Short mmCIF file of C-alpha atoms and ligand atoms in Angstrom, two decimals:
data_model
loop_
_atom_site.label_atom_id
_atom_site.label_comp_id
_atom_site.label_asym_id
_atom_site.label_seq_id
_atom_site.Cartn_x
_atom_site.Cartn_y
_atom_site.Cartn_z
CA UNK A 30 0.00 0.00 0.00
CA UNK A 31 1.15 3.49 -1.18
CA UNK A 32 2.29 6.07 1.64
CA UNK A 33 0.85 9.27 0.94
CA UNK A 34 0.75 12.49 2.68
CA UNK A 35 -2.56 13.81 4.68
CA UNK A 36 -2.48 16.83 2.03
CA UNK A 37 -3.06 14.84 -0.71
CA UNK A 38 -6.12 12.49 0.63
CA UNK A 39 -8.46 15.30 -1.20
CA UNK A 40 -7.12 14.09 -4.96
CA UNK A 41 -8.00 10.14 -3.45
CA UNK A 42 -10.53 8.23 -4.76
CA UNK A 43 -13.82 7.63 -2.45
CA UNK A 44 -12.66 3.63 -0.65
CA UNK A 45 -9.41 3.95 -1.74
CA UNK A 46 -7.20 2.41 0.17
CA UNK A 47 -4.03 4.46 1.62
CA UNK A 48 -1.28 4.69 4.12
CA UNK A 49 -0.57 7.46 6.57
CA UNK A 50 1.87 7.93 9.03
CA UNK A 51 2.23 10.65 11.34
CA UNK A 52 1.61 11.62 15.46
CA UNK A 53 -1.57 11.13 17.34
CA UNK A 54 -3.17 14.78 18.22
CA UNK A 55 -6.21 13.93 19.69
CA UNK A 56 -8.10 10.71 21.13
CA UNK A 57 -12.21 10.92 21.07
CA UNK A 58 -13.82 8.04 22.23
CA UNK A 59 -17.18 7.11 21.84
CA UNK A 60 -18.52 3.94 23.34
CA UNK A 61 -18.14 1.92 20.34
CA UNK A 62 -16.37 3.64 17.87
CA UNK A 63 -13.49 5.69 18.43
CA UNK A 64 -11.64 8.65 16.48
CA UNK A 65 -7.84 9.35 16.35
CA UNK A 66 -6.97 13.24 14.66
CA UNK A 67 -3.65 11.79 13.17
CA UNK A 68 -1.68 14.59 11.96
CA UNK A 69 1.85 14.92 9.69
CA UNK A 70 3.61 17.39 8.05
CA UNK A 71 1.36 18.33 5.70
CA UNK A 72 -2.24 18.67 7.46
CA UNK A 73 -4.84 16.55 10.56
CA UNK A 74 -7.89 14.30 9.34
CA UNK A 75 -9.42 12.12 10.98
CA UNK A 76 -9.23 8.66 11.66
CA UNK A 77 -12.11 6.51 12.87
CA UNK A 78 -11.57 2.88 14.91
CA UNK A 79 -14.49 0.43 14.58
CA UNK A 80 -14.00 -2.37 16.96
CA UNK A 81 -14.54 -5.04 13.46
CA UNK A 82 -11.70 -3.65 11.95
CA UNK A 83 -9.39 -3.29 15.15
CA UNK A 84 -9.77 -5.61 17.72
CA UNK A 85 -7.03 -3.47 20.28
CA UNK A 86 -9.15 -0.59 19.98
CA UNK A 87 -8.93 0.31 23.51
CA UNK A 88 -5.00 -0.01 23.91
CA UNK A 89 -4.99 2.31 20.49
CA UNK A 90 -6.74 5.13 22.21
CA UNK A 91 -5.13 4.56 25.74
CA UNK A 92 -1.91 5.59 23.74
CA UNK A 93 -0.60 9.15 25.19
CA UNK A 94 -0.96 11.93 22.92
CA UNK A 95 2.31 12.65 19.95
CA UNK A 96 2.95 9.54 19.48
CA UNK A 97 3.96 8.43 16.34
CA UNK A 98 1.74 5.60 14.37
CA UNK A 99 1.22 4.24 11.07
CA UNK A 100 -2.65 3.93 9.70
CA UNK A 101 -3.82 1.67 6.59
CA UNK A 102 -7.61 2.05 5.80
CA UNK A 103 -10.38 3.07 3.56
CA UNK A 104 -10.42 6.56 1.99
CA UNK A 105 -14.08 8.03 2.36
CA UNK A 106 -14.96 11.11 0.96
CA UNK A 107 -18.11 11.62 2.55
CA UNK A 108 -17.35 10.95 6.26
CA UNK A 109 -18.95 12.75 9.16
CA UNK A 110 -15.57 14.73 9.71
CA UNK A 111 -15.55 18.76 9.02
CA UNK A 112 -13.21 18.30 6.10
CA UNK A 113 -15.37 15.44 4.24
CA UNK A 114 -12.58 13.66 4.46
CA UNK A 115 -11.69 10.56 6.80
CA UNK A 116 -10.27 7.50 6.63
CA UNK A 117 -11.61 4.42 8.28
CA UNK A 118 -8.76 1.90 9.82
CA UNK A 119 -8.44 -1.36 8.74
CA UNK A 120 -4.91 -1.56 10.87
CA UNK A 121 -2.87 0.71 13.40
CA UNK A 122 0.75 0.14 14.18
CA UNK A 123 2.15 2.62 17.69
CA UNK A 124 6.07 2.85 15.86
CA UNK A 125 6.77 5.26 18.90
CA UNK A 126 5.13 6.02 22.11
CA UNK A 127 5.27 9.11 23.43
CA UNK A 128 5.80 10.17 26.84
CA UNK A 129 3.75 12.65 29.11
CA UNK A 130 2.94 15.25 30.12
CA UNK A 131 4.45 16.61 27.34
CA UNK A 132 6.96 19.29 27.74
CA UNK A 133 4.98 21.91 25.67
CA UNK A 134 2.04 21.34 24.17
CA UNK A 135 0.93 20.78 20.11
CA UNK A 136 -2.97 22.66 20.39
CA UNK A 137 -2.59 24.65 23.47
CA UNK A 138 -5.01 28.15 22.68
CA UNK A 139 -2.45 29.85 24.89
CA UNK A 140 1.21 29.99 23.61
CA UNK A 141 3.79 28.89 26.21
CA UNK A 142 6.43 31.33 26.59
CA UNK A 143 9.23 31.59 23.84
CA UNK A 144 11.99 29.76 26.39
CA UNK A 145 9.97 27.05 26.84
CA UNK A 146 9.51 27.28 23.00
CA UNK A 147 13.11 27.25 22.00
CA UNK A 148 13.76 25.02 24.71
CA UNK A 149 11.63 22.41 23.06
CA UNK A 150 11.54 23.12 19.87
CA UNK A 151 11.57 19.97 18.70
CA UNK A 152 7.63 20.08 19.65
CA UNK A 153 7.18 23.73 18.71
CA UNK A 154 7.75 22.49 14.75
CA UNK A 155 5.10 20.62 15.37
CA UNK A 156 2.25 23.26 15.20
CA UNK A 157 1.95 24.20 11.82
CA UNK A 158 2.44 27.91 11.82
CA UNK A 159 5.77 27.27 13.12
CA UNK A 160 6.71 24.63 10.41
CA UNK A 161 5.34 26.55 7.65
CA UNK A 162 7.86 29.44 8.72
CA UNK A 163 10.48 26.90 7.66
CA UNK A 164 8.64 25.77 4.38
CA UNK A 165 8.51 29.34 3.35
CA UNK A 166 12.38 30.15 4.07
CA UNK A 167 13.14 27.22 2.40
CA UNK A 168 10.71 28.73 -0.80
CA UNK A 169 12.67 31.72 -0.21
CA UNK A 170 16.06 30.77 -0.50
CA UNK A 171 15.52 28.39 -3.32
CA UNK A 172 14.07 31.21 -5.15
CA UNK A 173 16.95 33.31 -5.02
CA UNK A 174 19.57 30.31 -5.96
CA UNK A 175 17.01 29.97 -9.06
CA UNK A 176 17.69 33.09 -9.99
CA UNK A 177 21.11 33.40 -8.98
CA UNK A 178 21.81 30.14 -11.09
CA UNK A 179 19.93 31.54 -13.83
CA UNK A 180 22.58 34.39 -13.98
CA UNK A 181 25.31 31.96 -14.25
CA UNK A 182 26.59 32.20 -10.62
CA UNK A 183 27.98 28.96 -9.72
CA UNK A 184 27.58 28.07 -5.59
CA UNK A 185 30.79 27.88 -3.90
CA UNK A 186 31.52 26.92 -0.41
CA UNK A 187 34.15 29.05 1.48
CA UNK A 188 35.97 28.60 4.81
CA UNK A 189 34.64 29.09 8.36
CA UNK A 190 37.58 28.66 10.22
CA UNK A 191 39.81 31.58 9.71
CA UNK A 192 42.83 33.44 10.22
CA UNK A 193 41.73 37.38 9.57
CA UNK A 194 38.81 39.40 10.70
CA UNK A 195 36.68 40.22 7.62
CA UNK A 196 34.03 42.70 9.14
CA UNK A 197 36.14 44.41 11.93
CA UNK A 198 37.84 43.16 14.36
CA UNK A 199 35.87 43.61 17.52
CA UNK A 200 32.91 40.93 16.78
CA UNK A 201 34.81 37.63 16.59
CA UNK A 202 34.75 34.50 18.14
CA UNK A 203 38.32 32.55 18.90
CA UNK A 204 38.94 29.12 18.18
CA UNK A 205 41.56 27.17 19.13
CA UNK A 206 43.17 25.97 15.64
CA UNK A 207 45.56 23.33 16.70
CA UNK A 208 48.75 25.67 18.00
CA UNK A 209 47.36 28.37 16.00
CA UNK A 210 44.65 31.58 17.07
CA UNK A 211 41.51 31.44 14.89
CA UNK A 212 38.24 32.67 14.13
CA UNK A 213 35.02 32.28 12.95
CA UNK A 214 34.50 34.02 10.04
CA UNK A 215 31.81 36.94 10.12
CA UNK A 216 31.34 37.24 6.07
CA UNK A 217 33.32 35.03 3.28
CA UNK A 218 33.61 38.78 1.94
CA UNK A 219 37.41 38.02 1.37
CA UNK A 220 37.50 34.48 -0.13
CA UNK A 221 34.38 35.65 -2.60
CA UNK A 222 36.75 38.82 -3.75
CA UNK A 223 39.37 36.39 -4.13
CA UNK A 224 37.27 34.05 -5.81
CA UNK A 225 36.91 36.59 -8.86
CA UNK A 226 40.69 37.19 -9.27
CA UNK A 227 40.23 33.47 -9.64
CA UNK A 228 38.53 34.22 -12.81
CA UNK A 229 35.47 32.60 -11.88
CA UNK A 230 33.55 35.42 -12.75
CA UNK A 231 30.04 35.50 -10.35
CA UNK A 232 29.98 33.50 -7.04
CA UNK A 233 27.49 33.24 -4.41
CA UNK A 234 27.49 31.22 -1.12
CA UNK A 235 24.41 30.46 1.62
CA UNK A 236 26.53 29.75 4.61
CA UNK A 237 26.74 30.37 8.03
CA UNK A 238 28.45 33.86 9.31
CA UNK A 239 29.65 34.21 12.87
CA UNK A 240 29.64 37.32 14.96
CA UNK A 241 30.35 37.74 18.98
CA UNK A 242 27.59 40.58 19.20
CA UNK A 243 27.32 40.97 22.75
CA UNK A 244 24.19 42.76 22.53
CA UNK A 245 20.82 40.69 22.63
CA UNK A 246 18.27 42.05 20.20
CA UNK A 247 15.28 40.98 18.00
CA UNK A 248 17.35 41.25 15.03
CA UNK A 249 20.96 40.15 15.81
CA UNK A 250 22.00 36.39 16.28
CA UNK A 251 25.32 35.55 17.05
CA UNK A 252 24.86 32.65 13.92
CA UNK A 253 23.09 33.17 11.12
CA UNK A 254 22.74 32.44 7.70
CA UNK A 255 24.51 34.79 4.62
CA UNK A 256 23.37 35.07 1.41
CA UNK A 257 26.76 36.36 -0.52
CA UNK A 258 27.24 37.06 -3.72
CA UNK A 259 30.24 38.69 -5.89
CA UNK A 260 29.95 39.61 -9.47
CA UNK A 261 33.04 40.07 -11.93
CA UNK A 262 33.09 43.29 -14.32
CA UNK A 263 30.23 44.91 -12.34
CA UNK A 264 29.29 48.20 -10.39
CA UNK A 265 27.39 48.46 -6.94
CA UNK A 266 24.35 49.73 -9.35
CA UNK A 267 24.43 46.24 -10.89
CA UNK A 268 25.33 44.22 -8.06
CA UNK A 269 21.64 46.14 -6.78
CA UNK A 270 20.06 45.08 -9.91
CA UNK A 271 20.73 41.60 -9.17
CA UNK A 272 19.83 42.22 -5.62
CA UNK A 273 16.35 43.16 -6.25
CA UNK A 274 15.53 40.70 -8.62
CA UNK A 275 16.61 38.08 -6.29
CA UNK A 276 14.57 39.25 -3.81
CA UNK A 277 11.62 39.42 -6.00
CA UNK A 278 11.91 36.09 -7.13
CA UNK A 279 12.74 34.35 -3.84
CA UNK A 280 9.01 36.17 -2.44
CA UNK A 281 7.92 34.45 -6.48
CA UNK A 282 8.79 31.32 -5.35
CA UNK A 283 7.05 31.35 -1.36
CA UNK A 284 3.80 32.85 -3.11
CA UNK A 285 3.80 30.29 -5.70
CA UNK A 286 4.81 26.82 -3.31
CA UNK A 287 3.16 28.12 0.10
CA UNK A 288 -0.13 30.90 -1.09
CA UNK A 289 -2.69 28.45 0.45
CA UNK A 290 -1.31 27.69 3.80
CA UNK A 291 -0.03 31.50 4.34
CA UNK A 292 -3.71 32.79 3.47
CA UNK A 293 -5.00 29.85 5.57
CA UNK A 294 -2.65 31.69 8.49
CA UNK A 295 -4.01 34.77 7.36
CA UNK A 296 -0.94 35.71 5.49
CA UNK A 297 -1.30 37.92 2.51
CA UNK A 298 2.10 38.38 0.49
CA UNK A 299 2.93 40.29 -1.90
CA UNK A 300 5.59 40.23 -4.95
CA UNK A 301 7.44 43.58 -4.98
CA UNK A 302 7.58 45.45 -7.85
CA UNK A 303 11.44 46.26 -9.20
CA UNK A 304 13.47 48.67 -9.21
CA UNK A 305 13.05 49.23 -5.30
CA UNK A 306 13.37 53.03 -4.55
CA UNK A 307 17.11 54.83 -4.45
CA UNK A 308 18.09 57.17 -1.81
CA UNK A 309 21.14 58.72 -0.76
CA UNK A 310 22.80 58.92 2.57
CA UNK A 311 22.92 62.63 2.19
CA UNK A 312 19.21 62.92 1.22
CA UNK A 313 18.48 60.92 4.42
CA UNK A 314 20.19 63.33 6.26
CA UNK A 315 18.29 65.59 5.02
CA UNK A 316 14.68 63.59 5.61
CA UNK A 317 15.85 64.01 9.17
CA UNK A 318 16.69 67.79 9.29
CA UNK A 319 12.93 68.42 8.01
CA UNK A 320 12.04 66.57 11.02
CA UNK A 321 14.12 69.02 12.92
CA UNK A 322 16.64 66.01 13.78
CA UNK A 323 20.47 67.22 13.14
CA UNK A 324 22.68 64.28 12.34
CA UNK A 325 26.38 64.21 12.12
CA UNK A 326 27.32 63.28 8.60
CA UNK A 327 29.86 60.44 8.48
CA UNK A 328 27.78 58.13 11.51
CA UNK A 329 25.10 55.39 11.06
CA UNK A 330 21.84 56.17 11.49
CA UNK A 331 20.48 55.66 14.76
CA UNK A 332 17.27 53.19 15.02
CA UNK A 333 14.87 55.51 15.90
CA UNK A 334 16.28 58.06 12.88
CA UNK A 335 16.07 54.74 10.30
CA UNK A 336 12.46 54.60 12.07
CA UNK A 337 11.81 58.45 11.16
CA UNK A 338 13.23 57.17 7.41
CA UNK A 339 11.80 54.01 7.36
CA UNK A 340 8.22 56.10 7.57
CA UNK A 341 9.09 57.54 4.42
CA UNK A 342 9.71 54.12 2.55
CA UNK A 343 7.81 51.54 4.69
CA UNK A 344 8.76 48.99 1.88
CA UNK A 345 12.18 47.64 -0.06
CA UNK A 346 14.18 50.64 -0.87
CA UNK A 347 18.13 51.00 -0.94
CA UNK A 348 20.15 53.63 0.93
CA UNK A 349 22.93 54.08 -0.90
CA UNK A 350 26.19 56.35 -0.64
CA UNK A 351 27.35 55.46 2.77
CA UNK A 352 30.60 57.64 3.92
CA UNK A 353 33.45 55.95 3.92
CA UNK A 354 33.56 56.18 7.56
CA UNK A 355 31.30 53.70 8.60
CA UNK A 356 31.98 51.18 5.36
CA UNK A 357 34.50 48.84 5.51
CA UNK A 358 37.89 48.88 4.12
CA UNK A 359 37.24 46.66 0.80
CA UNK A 360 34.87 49.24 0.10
CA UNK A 361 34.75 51.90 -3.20
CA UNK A 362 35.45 55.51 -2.42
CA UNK A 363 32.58 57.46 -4.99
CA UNK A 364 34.78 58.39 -8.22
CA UNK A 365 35.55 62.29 -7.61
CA UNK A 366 33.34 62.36 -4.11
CA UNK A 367 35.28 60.12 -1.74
CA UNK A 368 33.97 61.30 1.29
CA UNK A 369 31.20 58.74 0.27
CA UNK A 370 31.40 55.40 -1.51
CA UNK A 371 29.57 53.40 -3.82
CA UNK A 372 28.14 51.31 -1.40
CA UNK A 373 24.33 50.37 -0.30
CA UNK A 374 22.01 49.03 2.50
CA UNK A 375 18.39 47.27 1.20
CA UNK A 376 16.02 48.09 3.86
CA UNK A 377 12.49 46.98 4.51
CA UNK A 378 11.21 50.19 6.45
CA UNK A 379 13.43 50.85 9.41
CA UNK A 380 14.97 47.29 9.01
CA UNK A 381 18.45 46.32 7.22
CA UNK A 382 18.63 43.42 5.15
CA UNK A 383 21.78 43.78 3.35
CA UNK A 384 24.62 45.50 2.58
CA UNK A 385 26.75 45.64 -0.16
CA UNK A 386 28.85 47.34 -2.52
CA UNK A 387 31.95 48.19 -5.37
CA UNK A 388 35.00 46.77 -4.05
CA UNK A 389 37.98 48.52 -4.68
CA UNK A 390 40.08 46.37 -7.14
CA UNK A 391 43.28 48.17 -7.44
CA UNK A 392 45.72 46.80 -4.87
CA UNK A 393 47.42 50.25 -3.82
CA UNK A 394 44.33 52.08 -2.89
CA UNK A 395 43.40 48.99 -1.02
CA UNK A 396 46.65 48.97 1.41
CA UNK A 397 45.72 52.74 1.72
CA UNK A 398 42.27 52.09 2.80
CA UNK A 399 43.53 49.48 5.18
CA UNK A 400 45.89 51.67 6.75
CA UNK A 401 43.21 54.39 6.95
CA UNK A 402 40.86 52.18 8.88
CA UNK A 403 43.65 51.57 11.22
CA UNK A 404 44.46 47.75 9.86
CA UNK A 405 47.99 46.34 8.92
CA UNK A 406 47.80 45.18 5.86
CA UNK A 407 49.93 42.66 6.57
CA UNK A 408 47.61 40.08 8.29
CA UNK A 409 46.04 40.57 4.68
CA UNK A 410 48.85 38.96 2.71
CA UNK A 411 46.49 36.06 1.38
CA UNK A 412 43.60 38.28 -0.07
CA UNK A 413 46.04 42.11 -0.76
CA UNK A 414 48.17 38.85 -3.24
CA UNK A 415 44.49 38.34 -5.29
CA UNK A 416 44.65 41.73 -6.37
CA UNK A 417 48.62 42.45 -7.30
CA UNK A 418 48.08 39.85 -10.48
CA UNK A 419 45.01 40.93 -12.47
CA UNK A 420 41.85 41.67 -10.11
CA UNK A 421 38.46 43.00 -12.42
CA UNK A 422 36.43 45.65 -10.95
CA UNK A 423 33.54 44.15 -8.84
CA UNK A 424 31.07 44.50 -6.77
CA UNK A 425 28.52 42.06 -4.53
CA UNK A 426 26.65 41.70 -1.29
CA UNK A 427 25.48 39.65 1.50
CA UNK A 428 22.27 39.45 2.42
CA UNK A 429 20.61 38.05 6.17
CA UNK A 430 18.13 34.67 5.66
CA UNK A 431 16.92 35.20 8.53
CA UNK A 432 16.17 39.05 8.50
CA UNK A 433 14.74 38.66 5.01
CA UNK A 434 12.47 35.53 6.31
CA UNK A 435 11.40 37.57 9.27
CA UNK A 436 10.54 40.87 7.10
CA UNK A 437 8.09 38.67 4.90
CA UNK A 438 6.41 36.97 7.79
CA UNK A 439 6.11 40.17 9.42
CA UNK A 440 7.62 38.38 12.77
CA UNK A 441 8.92 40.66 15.66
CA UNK A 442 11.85 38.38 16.38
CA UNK A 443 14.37 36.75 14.63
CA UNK A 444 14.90 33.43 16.75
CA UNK A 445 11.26 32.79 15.25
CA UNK A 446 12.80 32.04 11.95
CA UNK A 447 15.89 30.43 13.56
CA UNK A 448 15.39 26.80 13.95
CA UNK A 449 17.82 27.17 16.69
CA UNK A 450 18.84 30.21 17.68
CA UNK A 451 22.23 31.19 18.71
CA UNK A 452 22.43 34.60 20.67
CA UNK A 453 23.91 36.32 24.33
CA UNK A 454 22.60 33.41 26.35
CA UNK A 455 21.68 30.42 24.29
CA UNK A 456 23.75 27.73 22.58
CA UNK A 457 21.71 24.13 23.55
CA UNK A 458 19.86 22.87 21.80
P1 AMO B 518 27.06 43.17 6.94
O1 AMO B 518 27.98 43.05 8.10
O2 AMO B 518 26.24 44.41 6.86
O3 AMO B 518 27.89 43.10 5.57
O4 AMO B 518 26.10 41.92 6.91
C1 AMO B 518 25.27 41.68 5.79
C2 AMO B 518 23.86 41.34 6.23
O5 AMO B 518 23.89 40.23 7.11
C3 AMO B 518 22.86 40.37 8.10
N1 AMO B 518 23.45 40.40 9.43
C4 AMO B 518 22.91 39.80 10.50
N2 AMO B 518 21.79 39.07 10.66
C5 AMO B 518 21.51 38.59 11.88
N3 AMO B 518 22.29 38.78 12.97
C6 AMO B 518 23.43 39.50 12.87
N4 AMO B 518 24.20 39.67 13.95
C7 AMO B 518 23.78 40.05 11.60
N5 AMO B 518 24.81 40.79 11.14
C8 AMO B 518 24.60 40.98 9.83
C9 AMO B 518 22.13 41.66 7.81
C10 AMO B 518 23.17 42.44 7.02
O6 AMO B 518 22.57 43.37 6.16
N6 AMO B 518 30.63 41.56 3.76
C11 AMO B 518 29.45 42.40 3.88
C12 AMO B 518 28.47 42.16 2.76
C13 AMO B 518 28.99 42.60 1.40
O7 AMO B 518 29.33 43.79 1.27
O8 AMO B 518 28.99 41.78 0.49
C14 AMO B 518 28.78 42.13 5.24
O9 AMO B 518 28.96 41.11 5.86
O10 AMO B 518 21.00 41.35 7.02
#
């Protein structure tokens, strides 16, 4: 007999037969019959016991709640069930038992708190708004390598363990590397520049990025999951090109695979429309002087100013033109303006999703802009060497899964789309 999912008993026949497998939800006993809710990843129906067909009927429903179980019966399309749908055992197997009470419950009205969540979050992927979060950044993600692919970046895999800071030096985590001092790496921003001296022309990576943020926030985890990419021959205008159009088509690809469970959870998305909105730093600056803010030119904005800004574009818009005070060293002073550089933030309202920028290519001006930013360039050796022998201009960016994830589900914290969260206080499970 055929496994199939509970999702798919609608295209059955009516007495077909079919098996499901999945975890008990519910018990309701009657005083002859009996009906188990079985659920599995895809949906609940119901199953009904008759004592004919299943002579341990009463050991069936003595079984505690969640555990796991394997039914073979009769498809009927007309049951008494809300859906239409049941199916009628002709045989139950327990593969699992489950114990109790259970450490968080599956159809609790009231939500336990989110420790007790993460804590046991094995259960907490159980309910299905929580496992469709992970359907839909899964939807999201393939999306963007879809398009990404269809640009003819190739996916390349780059070191964790390293030797050099690639964001700054403050935010890293040590590892012991044998007799050697390592790191975890915060961005694979140097081995995806070096990548294109390599000649292989446009990269991207989905890997993990580390960074020992010792503040605990809804939007920082000290693990999480970057979206790179570095293009060959290109300019931060079309490294944004190929930003938004990723973006689009990675919210494509969760409307098209996940519209009818998101509306079901009273989700409405919607597909951007490209090109996202352009603004400079400057003309930021100047949002918040109308607001009778004064900001110091050459700082980050403040939350509550990117609030003030974000009011202004409440959906995907880039700032662009960050001074070169706040962007990192491998980043491209603006041709005949370097106070600025060619650089860029997406943001969803107040929120940052990614940055990203030129690079500068020629090797010089990149040992000057180390030594401005206070770096010796010579704990650079490995990556300064992938420019001295025939660099191209380029340009890329690295976007936040989980930030992106959490804008489109409109969640207020990002451990919600963190299987397992990593931040200040918690690294188990
Ligand atoms: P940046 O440091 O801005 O740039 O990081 C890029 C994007 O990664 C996400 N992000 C985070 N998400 C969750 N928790 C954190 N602690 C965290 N830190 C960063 C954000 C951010 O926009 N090398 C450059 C990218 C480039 O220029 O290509 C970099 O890492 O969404």
């Amino acid at each position: 007999m055929e496994r199939i999912y509970i999702r798919d008993l609608r295209h059955s026949m009516d007495n077909s037969e079919a098996e499901l497998n999945g975890w008990i939800q519910e018990v309701r006993k009657l005083k002859k019959i009996s009906f188990l809710i079985l659920r599995d990843s895809t949906g609940t129906v119901q199953v009904t016991l008759k004592p004919e067909n299943i002579p341990d009927i009463d050991f069936i429903t003595g079984v505690n709640r969640e555990s796991v179980i394997s039914v073979r019966g009769t498809v009927t399309k007309e049951g008494v069930a809300k859906s239409g749908i049941e199916v009628v055992a002709k045989s139950v197997k327990i593969l699992n038992q489950a114990g109790t009470p259970l450490p968080l419950g599956i159809t609790d009205p009231v939500e336990a708190d989110f420790d007790t969540r993460l804590n046991n979050r094995f259960l907490d992927l159980r309910k299905p708004d929580k496992h469709l979060i992970f359907r839909v950044e899964s939807s999201l993600l393939w999306g963007i390598r879809k398009f990404l692919m269809s640009n003819d970046f190739i996916e390349v895999h780059t070191p964790k363990i390293v030797a050099a800071a690639t964001e700054g030096g403050a935010d890293l985590f040590r590892v012991q590397y044998f007799e050697k001092n390592a790191y975890l790496n915060q961005s694979p921003q140097l081995y995806k520049e070096i990548l294109i001296s390599g000649g292989i022309d446009r990269v991207f990576e989905v890997g993990p990025a580390f960074r020992a943020e010792e503040h605990n926030t809804v939007r920082h985890l000290n693990e999480f999951t970057s979206v790179d990419i570095e293009m060959a021959f290109s300019d931060h205008n079309d490294a944004m090109k190929m930003l938004e159009n990723a973006v689009r088509s990675g919210i494509q690809e969760v409307v098209d695979k996940n519209n009818e469970s998101l509306e079901l959870h009273g989700i409405h998305l919607k597909v951007p429309d490209v090109p996202f909105p352009r603004i400079t730093y400057r003309d930021c600056i100047s949002i918040l002087e109308k607001e009778g803010q004064s900001v110091a030119f050459g700082e980050d904005f403040t939350p509550e100013q990117l609030r003030e800004i974000g009011k202004k574009f409440p959906d995907f818009y880039f700032i662009t033109e960050w001074p070169s005070s706040v962007r990192p060293f491998y980043t491209m002073p603006k041709p005949g303006d370097d106070e600025v550089t060619n650089s860029y933030d997406l943001q969803f309202g107040e929120k940052e999703i990614t940055s990203g920028a030129q690079r500068v290519h020629d090797p010089e001006l990149l040992e000057k802009r180390f030594r401005q930013k206070g770096l010796d360039p010579s704990a650079f050796e490995f990556y300064i060497k992938a420019f001295k022998y025939g660099m191209p201009p380029h340009a890329g960016w690295g976007l936040g899964l989980e930030r992106l994830s959490m804008i489109i589900l409109n969640l207020p914290n990002i451990r919600e789309v963190t299987l397992f969260p990593r931040d200040r206080t918690r690294i188990v499970p």
